Coordinates of C-alpha atoms in Angstrom, one line a residue:
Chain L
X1187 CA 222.5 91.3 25.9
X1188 CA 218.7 90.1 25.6
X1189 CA 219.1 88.0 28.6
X1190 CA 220.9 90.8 30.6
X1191 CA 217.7 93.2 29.5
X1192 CA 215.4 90.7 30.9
X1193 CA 216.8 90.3 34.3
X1194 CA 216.9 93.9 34.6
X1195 CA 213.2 94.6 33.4
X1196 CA 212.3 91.6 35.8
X1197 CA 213.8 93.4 38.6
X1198 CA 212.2 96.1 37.8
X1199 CA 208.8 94.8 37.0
X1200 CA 208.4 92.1 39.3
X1201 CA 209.6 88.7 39.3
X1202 CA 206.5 87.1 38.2
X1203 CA 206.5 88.3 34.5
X1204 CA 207.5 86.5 31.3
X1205 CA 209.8 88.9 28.9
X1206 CA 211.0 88.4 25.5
X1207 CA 213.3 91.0 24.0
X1208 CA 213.0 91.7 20.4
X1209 CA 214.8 93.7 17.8
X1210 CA 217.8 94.6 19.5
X1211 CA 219.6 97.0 17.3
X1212 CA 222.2 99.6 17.5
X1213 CA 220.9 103.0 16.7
X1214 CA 222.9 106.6 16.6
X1215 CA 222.1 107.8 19.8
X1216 CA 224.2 110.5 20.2
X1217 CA 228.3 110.6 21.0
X1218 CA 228.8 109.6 24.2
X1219 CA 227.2 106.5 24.5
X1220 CA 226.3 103.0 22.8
X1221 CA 222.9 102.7 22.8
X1222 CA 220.6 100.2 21.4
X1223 CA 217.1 100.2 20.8
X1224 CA 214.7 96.8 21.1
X1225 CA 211.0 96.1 22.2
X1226 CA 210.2 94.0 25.5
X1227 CA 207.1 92.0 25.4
X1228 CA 205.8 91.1 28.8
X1229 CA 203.5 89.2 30.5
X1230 CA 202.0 88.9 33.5
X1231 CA 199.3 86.2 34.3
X1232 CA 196.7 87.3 31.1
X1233 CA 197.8 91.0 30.9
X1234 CA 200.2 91.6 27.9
X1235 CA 202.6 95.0 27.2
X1236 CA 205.0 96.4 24.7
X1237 CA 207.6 98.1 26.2
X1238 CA 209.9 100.4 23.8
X1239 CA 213.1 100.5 24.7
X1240 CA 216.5 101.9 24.6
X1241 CA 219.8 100.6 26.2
X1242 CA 222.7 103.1 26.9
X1243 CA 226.1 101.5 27.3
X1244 CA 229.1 102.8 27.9
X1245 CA 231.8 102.4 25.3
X1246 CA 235.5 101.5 26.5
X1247 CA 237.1 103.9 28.9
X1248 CA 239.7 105.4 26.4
X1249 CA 236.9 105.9 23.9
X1250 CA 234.2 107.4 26.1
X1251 CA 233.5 111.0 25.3
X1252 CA 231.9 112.2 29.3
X1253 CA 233.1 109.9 31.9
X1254 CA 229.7 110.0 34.1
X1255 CA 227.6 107.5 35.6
X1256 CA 224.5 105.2 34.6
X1257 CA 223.4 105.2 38.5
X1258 CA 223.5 108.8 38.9
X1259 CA 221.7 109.3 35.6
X1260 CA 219.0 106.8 36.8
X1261 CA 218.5 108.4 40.0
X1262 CA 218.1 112.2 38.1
X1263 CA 215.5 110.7 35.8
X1264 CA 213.2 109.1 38.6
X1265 CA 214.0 111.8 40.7
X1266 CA 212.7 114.6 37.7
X1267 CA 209.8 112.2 36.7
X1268 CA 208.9 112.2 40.6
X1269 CA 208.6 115.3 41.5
X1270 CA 208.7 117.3 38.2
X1271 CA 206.9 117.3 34.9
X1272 CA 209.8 117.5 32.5
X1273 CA 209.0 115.3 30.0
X1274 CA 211.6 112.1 30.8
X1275 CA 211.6 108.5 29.7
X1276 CA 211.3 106.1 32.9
X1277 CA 214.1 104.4 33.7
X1278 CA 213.9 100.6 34.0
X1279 CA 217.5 100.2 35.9
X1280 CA 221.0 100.1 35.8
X1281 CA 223.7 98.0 35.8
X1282 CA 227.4 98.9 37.0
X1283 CA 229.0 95.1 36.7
X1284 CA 230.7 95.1 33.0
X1285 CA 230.7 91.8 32.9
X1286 CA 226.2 91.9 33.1
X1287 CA 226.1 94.0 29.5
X1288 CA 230.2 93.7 28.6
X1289 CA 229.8 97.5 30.2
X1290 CA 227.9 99.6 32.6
X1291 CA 224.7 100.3 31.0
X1292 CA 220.7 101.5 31.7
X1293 CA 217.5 100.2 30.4
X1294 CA 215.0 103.2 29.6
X1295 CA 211.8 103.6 27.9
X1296 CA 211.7 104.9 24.3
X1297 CA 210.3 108.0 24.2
X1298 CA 207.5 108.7 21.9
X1299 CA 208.4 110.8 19.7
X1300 CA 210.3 112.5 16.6
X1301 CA 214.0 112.5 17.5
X1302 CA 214.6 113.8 13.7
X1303 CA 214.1 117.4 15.2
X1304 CA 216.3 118.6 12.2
X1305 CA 212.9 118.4 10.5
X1306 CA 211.5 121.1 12.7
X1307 CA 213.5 123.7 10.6
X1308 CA 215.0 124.8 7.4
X1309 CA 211.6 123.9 5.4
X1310 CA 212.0 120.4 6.9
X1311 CA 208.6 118.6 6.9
X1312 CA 207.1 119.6 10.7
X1313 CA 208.6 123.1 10.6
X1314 CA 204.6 124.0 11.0
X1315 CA 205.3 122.2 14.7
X1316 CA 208.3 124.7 15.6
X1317 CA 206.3 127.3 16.9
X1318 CA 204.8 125.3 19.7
X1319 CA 207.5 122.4 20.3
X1320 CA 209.7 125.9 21.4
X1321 CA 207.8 127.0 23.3
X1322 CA 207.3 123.8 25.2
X1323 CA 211.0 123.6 24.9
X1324 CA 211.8 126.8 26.8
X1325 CA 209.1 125.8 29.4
X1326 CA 210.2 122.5 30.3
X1327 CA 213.9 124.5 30.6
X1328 CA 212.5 126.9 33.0
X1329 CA 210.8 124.5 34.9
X1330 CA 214.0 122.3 35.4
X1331 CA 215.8 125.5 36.0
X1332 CA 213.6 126.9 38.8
X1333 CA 213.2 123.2 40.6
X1334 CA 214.4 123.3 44.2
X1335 CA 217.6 121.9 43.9
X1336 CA 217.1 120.0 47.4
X1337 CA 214.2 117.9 46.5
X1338 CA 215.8 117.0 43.1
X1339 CA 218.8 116.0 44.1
X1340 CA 219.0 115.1 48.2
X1341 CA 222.4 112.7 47.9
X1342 CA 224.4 115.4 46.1
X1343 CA 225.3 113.4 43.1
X1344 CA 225.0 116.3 40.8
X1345 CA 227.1 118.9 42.6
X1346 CA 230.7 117.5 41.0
X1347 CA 229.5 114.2 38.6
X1348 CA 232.6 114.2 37.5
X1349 CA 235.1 114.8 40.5
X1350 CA 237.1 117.5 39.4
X1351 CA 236.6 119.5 42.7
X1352 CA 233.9 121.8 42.0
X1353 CA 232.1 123.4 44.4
X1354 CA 228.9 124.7 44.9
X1355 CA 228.4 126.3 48.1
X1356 CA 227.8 129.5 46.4
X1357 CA 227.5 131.1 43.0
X1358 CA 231.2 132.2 43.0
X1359 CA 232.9 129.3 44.2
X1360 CA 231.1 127.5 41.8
X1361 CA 232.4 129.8 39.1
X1362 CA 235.8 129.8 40.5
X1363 CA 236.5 126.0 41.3
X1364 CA 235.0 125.7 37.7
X1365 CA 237.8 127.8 36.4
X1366 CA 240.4 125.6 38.4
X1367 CA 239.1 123.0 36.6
X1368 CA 239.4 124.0 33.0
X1369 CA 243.1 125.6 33.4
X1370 CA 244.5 122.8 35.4
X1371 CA 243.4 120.1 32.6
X1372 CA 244.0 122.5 29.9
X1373 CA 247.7 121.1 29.2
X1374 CA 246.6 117.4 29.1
X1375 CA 243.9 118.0 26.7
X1376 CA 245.9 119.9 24.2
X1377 CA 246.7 118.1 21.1
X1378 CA 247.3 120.8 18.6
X1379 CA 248.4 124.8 19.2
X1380 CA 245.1 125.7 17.6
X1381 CA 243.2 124.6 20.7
X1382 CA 244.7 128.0 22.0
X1383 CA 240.8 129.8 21.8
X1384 CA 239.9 127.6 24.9
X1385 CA 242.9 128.8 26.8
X1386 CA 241.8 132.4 25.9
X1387 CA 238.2 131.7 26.8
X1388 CA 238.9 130.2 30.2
X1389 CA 241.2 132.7 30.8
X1390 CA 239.2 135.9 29.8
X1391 CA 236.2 134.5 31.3
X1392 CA 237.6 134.3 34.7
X1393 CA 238.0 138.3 34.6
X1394 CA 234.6 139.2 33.1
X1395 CA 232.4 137.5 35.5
X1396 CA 229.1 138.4 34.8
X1397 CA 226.6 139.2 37.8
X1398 CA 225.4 135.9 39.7
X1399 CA 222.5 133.9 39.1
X1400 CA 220.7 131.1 41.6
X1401 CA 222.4 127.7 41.0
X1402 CA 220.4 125.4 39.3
X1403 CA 219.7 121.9 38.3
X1404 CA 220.9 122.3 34.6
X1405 CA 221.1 119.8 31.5
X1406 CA 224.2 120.0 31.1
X1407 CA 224.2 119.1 27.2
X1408 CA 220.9 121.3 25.9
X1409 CA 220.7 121.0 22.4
X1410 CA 218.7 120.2 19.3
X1411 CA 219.5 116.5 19.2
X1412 CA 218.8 116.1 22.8
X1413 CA 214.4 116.1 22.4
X1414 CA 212.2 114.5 21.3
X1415 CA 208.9 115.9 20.0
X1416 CA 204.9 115.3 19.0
X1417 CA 201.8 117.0 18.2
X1418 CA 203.2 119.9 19.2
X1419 CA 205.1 119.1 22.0
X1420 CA 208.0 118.2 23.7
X1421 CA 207.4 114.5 24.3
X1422 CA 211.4 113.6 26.3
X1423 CA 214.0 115.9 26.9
X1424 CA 216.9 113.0 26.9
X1425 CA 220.4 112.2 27.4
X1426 CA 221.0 113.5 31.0
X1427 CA 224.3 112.1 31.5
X1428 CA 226.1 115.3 31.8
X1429 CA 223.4 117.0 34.4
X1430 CA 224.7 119.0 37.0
X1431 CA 224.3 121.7 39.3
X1432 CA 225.0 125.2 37.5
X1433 CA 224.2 128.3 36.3
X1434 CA 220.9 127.7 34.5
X1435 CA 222.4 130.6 32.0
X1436 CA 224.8 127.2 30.4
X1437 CA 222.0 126.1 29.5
X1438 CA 221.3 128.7 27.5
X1439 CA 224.7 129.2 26.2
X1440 CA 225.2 125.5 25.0
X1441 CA 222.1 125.6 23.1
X1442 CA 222.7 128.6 21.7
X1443 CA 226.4 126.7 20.3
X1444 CA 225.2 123.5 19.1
X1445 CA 222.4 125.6 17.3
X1446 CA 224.9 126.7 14.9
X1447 CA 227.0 123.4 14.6
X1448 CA 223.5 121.9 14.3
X1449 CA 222.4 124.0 11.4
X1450 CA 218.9 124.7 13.7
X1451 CA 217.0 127.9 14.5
X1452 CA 215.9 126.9 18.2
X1453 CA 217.3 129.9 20.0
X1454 CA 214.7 131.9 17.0
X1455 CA 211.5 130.6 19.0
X1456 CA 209.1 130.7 20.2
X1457 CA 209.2 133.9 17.6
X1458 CA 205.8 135.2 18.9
X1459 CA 207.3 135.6 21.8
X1460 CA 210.5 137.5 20.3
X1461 CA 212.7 134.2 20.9
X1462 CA 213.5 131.8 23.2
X1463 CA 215.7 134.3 25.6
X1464 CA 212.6 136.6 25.4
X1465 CA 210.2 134.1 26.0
X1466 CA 212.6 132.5 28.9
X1467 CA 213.0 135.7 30.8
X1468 CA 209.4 136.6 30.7
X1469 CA 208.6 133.2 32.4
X1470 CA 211.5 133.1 35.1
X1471 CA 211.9 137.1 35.5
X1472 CA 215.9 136.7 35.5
X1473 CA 216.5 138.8 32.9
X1474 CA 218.7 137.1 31.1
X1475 CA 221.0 139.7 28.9
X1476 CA 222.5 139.0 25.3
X1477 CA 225.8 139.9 27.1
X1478 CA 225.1 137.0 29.4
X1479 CA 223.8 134.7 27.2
X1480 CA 227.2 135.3 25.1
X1481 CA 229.2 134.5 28.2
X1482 CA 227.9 131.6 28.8
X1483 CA 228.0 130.1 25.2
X1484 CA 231.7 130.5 25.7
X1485 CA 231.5 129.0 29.5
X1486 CA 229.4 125.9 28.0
X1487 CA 231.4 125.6 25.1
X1488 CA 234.6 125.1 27.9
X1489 CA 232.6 123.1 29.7
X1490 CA 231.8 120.4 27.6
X1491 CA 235.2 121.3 25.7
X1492 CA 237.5 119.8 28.0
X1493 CA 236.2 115.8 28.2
X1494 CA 235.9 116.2 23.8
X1495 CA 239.0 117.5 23.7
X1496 CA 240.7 115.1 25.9
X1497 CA 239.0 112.1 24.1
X1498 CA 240.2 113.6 21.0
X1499 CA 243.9 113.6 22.7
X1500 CA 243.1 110.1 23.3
X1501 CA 242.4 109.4 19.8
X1502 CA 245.3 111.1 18.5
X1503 CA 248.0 109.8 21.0
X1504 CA 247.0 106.1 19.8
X1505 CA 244.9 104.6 22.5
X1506 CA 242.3 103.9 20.5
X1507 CA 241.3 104.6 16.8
X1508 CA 237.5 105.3 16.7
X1509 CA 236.8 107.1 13.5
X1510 CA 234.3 109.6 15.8
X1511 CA 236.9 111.6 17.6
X1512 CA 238.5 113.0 14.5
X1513 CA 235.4 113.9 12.8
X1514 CA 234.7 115.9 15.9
X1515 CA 237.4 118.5 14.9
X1516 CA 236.1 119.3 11.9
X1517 CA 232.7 119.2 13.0
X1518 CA 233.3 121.9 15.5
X1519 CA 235.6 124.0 13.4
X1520 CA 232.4 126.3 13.0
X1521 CA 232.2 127.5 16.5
X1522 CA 236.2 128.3 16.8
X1523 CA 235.5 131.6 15.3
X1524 CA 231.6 132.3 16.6
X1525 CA 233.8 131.8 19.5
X1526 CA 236.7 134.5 19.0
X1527 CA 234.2 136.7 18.1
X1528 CA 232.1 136.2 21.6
X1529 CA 235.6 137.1 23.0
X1530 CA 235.8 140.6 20.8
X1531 CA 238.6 139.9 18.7
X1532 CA 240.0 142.5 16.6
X1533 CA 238.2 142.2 13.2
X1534 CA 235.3 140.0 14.4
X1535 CA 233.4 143.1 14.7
X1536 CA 231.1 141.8 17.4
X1537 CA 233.3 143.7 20.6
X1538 CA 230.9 146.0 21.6
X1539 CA 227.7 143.2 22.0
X1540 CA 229.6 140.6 24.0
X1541 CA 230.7 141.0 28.1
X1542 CA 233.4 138.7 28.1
X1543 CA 236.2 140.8 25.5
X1544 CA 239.6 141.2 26.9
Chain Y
X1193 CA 245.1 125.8 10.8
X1194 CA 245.7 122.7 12.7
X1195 CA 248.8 121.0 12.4
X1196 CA 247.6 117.7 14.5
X1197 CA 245.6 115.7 13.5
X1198 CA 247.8 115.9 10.3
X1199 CA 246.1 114.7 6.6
X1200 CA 248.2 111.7 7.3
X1201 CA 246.4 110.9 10.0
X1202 CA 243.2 112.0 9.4
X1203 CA 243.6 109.0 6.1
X1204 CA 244.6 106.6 8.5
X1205 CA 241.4 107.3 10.6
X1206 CA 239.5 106.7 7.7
X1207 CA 241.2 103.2 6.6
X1208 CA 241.0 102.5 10.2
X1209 CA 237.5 103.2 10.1
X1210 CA 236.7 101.2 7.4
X1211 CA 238.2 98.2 9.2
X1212 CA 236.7 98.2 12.2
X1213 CA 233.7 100.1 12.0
X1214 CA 232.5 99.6 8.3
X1215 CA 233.5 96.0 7.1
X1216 CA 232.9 94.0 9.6
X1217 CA 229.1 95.1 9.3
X1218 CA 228.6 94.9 5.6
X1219 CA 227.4 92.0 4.2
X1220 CA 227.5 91.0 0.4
X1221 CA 230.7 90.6 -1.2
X1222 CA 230.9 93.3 -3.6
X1223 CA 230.4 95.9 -1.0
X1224 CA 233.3 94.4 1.0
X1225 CA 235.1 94.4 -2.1
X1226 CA 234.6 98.2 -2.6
X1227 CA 234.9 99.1 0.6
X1228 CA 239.0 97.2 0.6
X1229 CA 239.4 99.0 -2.8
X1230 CA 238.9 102.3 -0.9
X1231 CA 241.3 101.5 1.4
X1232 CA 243.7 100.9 -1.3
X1233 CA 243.1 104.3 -2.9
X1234 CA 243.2 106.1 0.6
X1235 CA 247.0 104.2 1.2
X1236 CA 247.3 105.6 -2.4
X1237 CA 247.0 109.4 -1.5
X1238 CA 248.7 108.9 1.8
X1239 CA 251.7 107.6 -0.5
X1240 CA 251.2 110.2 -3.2
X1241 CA 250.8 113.4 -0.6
X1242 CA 254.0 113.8 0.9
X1243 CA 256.2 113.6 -2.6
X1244 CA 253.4 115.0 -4.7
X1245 CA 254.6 118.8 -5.4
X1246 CA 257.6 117.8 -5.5
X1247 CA 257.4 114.9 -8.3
X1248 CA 255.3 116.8 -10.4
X1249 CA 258.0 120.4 -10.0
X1250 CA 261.1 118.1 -10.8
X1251 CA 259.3 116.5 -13.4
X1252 CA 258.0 119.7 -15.4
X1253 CA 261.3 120.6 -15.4
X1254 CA 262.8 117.3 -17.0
X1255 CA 259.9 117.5 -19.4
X1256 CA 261.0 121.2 -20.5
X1257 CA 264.5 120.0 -21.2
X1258 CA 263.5 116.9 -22.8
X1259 CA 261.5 118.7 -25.3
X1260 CA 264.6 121.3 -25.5
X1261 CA 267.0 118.4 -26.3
X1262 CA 264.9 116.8 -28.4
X1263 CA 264.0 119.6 -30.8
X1264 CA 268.4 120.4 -30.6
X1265 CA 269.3 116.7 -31.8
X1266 CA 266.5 116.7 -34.6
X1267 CA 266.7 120.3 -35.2
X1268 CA 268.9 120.2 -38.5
X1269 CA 266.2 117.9 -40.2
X1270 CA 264.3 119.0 -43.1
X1271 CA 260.5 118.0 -42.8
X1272 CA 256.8 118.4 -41.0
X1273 CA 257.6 116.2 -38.1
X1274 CA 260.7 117.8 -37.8
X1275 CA 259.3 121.0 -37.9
X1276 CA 257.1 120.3 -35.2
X1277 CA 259.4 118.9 -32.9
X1278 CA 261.9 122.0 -33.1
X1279 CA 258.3 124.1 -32.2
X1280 CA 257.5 122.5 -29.2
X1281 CA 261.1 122.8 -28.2
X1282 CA 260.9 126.5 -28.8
X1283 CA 257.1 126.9 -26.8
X1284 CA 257.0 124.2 -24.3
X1285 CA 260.8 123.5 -23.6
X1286 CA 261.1 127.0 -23.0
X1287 CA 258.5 127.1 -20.1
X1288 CA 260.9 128.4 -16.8
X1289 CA 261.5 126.0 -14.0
X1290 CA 259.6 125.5 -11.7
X1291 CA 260.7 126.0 -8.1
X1292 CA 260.8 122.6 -6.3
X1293 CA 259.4 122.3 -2.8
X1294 CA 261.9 121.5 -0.1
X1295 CA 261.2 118.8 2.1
X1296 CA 261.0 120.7 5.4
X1297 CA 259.4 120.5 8.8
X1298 CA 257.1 123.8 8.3
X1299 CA 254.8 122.1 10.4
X1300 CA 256.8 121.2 13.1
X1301 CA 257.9 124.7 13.4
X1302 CA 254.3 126.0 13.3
X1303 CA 253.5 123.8 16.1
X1304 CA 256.4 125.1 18.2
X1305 CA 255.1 129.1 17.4
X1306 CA 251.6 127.6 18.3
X1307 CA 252.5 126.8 21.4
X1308 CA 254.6 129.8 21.7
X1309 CA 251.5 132.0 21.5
X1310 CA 250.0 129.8 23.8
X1311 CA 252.4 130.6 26.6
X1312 CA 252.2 134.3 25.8
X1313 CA 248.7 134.5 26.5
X1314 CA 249.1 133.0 29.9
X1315 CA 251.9 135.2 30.6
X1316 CA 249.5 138.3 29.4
X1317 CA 246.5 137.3 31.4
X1318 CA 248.7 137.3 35.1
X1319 CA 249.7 141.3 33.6
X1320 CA 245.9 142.0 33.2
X1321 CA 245.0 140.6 37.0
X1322 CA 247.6 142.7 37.7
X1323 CA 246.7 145.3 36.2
X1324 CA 248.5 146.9 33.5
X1325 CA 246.2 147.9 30.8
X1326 CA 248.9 148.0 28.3
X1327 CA 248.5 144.0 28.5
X1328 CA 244.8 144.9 27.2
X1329 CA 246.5 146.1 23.8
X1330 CA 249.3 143.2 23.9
X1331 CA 246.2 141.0 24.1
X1332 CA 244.5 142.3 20.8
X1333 CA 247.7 141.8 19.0
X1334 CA 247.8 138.4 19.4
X1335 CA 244.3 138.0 18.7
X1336 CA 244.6 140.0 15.4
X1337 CA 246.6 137.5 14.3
X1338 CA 244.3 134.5 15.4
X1339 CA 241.3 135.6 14.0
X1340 CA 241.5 135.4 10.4
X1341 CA 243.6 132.4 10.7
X1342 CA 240.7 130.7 12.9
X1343 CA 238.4 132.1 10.4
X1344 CA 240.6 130.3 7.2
X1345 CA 240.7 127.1 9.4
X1346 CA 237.1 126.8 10.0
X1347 CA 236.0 127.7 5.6
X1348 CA 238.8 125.8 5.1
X1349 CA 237.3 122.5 6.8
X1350 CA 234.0 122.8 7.4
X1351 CA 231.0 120.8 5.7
X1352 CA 228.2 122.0 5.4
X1353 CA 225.1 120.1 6.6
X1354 CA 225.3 119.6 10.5
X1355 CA 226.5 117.2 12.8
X1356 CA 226.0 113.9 11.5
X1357 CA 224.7 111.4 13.5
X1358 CA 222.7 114.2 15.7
X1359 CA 218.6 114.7 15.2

């Protein structure tokens, strides 16, 4: 893979450079993709650098958690670090042949950075840092969140990254192709009867539409694991993979999820500002409710619930045995009631604060 | 609670696991060594599970009438030991059986109620679009049954601490 790393750095540097790759490791990068980490030295007639890197591969089909693309992820990143200043890593490259690093894969910088973010709360050792990393946080989302969608993405990649026939020529038919989606994979994706909260959600949030909202760019997996952080700020927001165009409210709603499953308190700041919704609203002026918010922790949840789910079918029906996939279920047991309870089930005694019951 | 993956599985995944994900990266011998042994102990309690209850009911009861039989065929001896034996066979062999588990397919039958339930709430949601409220109630019923089942699922199986592997 060293050799592979250098070609691609080469292409992207300039022919005329030496490399040597050094320390090439795997690390836990997250659960969708393999990813590496190793340092590039290059030179260049007498000027030396250190580039830090990271590699993200994709693991085999049947194990791969989001089916999604290393070009399209490349082209987001150089497109936000263009004409943005969201904090991203540059992205060296890509490569689509499997037989260049065994499978696609890209070459990015290594953010500087605390990726622990973990540490940020619960008395962990920069909680002091949680105050301002939020709000950085919440600014970098608005600011993604209120880019014009044209300039960020001109080809269209990230109106239906994974070809399920969504549509975004408007709000609703955004919302309603999204639907299609979830119910017509529904059956394929269900391995056990339990799975039966989804089908609710889906179902239930198809008749409580909530008003509509601009599309944006979104994340598309905004969550505590995905930054990175220093002095006080947000140093990379990472892991793009599952960017789209949506309503930025997902955003929202999937954060406010993997919160929970995360054991983190990021939806709490910035707390001088009364929280990150608070703080959110006062610098986009949307207004985002509780009710909506609610909705769309549900509508995230679906979202990335369908490709976990279906690699967990995978899993179970024997086409591969990665240990991963199983410990997903019972580390997102948690949510399975936060989620009946968004839905105002009878005894969850949260109907009356969430729009989406019945 | 879930039905698939069942714990059969789930120890599979972890022998798996250890296999291919574990021991092929460990490096010193007595590592390796532990990490087969644990293996071994997980094919153990995938061997032990499914015939568990049911040993341990039959056997109580054998044990209770071995004392009882015991105590009868010594029970005209004069002596401590004697004594003794005729006591247990009074306390202990006297115990009530136990009821033994029967080896049915409860969880296949969950499964197919599961699913059951599933159906229903498809079936309930084309009554609400068109619109007969009384689906609203229909609705809640079901979902008063989910609830504190999701709710035992999730104490049931849940670890504290966070994704692992995640910030």
């Amino acid at each position: 893979m060293e050799r592979a790393i250098s070609e691609l750095l080469r292409e992207a540097l300039g022919n005329n450079c030496d490399i040597a790759i050094e320390g090439l490791a795997p690390i836990p990068g997250g659960f969708s993709r393999e990813t590496f980490s190793c340092t590039a030295l290059v030179t260049q007639g007498d000027a030396k650098e250190v580039l830090p890197l990271i590699i993200r591969k994709d693991p085999p089909e049947e194990v791969c958690i989001l089916q999604t693309s290393r070009a399209n992820e490349h082209e987001l990143i150089e497109s936000l670090r263009a004409h943005t200043s969201v904090p991203v890593s540059r992205s060296y490259g890509y490569e689509l042949d499997p037989d260049v690093f065994g499978s696609a894969a890209m070459v990015l910088q290594r953010a500087d950075g605390n990726g622990k973010t973990s540490q940020l709360f619960n008395d962990g050792a920069d909680v002091d840092q949680a105050e301002e990393v939020m709000r950085h946080l919440c600014e970098v989302l608005v600011e993604l969140h209120q880019a014009d969608i044209a300039v960020i993405d001109p080809r269209g990649i990230l109106q239906d990254p994974r070809g399920v026939g969504i549509r975004t020529s408007s709000w609703d038919d955004y919302m309603d192709s999204t639907f299609q989606y979830y119910l017509s994979t529904y059956d394929q994706i269900v391995y056990d009867p339990s799975s039966i909260i989804l089908l609710d959600a889906y179902l239930t949030l198809r008749r409580r539409k909530p008003r509509p909202l601009r599309l944006s760019v979104v994340h598309g997996d905004f969550n505590p694991a995905n930054f990175l952080y220093k002095n006080g700020k947000v140093s990379a927001l990472i892991d793009w993979e599952n960017s789209r165009i949506g309503d930025p409210r997902e955003d929202l709603g999937w954060m406010t999820t993997m919160d929970i499953l995360s054991n983190t308190h990021v939806m709490d700041y910035p707390k001088k500002e009364g929280g990150f919704i608070s703080y959110y609203n006062k610098l986009t002026g949307w207004d985002v409710t509780k009710e909506e918010v609610d909705y769309f922790t549900l509508f995230g949840s679906a979202n990335i619930g369908v490709p976990v789910q279906s690699a967990i079918y995978r899993r179970i029906a024997g086409e591969h045995r990665q240990f991963m996939h199983l410990y997903l279920i019972q580390s997102s047991a948690p949510a399975i009631p936060s989620m009946a309870q968004l839905l105002g089930y009878p005894g969850s005694n949260s109907s009356e604060t969430t729009g989406a019951s019945s | 609670m879930n039905t698939t993956p069942s714990i059969d599985d789930l120890l599979e995944g972890l022998i798996f696991a250890l296999s291919d994900e574990i021991l092929p990266y460990l490096t010193n011998e007595k590592s390796q060594a532990t990490a087969v042994m644990m293996q071994s102990v997980i094919q153990e309690i995938r061997q032990m599970l499914p015939v568990f209850d049911i040993c341990i009911a039959e056997e109580h009861n054998q044990m209770t009438k071995v004392l009882r039989d015991v105590a009868s065929l010594v029970g005209s001896i004069n002596g401590d030991a004697a004594t003794r034996i005729s006591e247990r066979g009074a306390t202990l062999g006297a115990v009530a059986d136990v009821p033994v588990p029967e080896k049915k397919d409860v969880a296949g039958a969950h499964r197919a109620l599961g699913f059951a339930l599933q159906e229903t709430l498809r079936d309930l949601d084309e009554l609400q679009r068109k619109g007969f409220t009384i689906a609203d109630d229909a609705l809640d019923a079901v979902r008063s049954y989910l609830y504190p089942s999701f709710v035992r699922y999730a104490n049931t199986v849940s670890v504290e601490g966070g994704m692992v592997g995640r910030g």
